[in-house]
Amino acid sequence: MTDVEPPPPPSTSSPPPATAPIAATSYIHPRREPFEHGLIPIPKLIFTDGTQTLSPLKDKLLHRSGQTRRVNSSDIADTFQISPDNARLVLDTVASVLHSDSDPLVTAKPSEIDSVGVDVSDLILFLYVQSYKRLLPRGHKDSAAVADVWPSTSAFDGFLSALSPLQLVRSNSRRFMPSQADEEAHQLSYLQKHLGNILSLLADSMEGESKGDESLLFTHEKGLITESTSLDVHLSVKHNKVLTMEKFEHLAFLIYFGEKGSERIPLSQNAPFFANSDPDMPAVAVPAAQVHDWLLENILSALEHISERASSKENGPTGASDQDVPMTDVGATSIKASTSARGPSFIEGISKSSYVKQASDLQGSYIKVVNCHESVIYILAPLRYATVYGCSDATIVLGAIGKDLVYILGVRVEHCERVHVIVATKRICIANCRECVFFLGVNQQPLIVGDNHKLQVAPYNTFYSQLEEHMNQVGIEATINRWNEPVALGLVDPHDSLSHPAGVSDVQAESATRLDPDQFTNFLIPNWFGGESSGSTKDNPFPLPDVYMASQQRNHKNLGELKQILRETPLEDSRKRELSSALHVYFKEWLYGNGLESFLVLYLPVWSKAKPDKQPGNSGS
């Protein structure tokens, strides 16, 4: 890093002045997708030296791509010296977080992704943000009160190892989990710091200029510190680097203007230097420095706005629609969900209850299930992506998770213990979980990272009436289920901000084993809503492997024989009641013995036909 003030530019050669930020009511935002769902813990893909390594690698990719400017997994594997499986994982992940519905990779079927390939500019931006580190959780106020450590043999020696999922509920997790505003500010600060490097990778040299200057970066200017080699770099970049409108649009991979829930306007239409361009004529390239200054001003304006909002929350009452309200602080009669037009929907703090949300109950297409325990939670809706965090002894059923017009995202399950997750999704990432079972209908290989213990995977095992309709909406193919092909990466996630013991980063994560077919059962979603929801799905749309189908048929046969015996056994009413009680006792013991104690909540008032989240016994307390 060079922290030297550059000399003032001569007045005769000053660059075009930066244009003021766009209307004050429209702020720049980081796209959540690449920062939350686009990070892969592969050390060879994390470049901490800015453009020094990425710039020549970009040239190699462009050479291999020819006129198409697109590369496939073979090109990626050879260029970055990674395995073909990891290269395909890169391609799948880029496809999952791309921003443009006009890119053929977004609409490609799983079998077509490799032949379609990825645009080199999008790939370079994706690889650059692999250097991003997630925001460290706020410190626990009473660490001495934390007696036991979860997991006991965790590689983590920082914050997360100090609290088990059960302790998260006692500690009111969202008080020390970063808020959505915290994360957005952290991501904007990252972009602010690295903006010069990012633009340098996208920009072209002016005609007649030497390619030798392409690695030159911005120097200390307006609070931005990046690498430089001499004091005249500032002027060289100002005059040698330009951005075309096409290259500028690739920045939409990382940023956007406006509010979520509203129609996205092309990024170039927000930029005054491209906004009035004739669609039938190629726009004139703009000096990279002008783009840099304009974006930097907008980032600073957005950071100030976030700071002002945070101050107003601290000094005044918080609105009911505020996405950062800790739900454990509201009254016991309140539902355990909060939504925002921009932020995700939260389902939080559900305890010893069953809870249902359908598509009509949710705003937006991103949901976070946080800090739920000993409960059964049903999210029966098509979603872009979902996060399950810090839950224990629960069963969570997620509807179809995949692409919504543009996006092909998925599910992230993190820091959970003894949780059963049932989901149909494009992709799933499992991190730092213990004794969890995943019943999957998944089109891409499940990704397992971090410190995991005793994970099991099994084929998808349920349905609800609108499932196939929701799967069609988000682009999930029932004929492709890669539930039994998990990919385990590093024991340590290099994208977190925690410190780790030396050498642990080279250890591979523990993978998942297949569930014993004899323990496989169908999961029945109760029809609490009667005629309120209609759909054509009558059975599990994902075909079961033969060994699981045979086990299921044996179970059905045994159940039918048992029912027949009970029907043919003459019993007085008192004996029938005794038998019924005995069956309930043995059933509860079976639930406990198979790690399904969360289903005991079904013995609460949920037996009635009322909606589960409306029942008096389901306050979550």
Short mmCIF file of C-alpha atoms in Angstrom, two decimals, residues 9-14:
data_model
loop_
_atom_site.label_atom_id
_atom_site.label_comp_id
_atom_site.label_asym_id
_atom_site.label_seq_id
_atom_site.Cartn_x
_atom_site.Cartn_y
_atom_site.Cartn_z
CA PRO A 9 -3.16 17.53 -11.71
CA PRO A 10 -2.24 20.32 -14.10
CA SER A 11 -5.16 22.51 -15.01
CA THR A 12 -4.52 21.98 -18.69
CA SER A 13 -5.10 18.23 -18.49
CA SER A 14 -7.64 17.78 -15.76
#
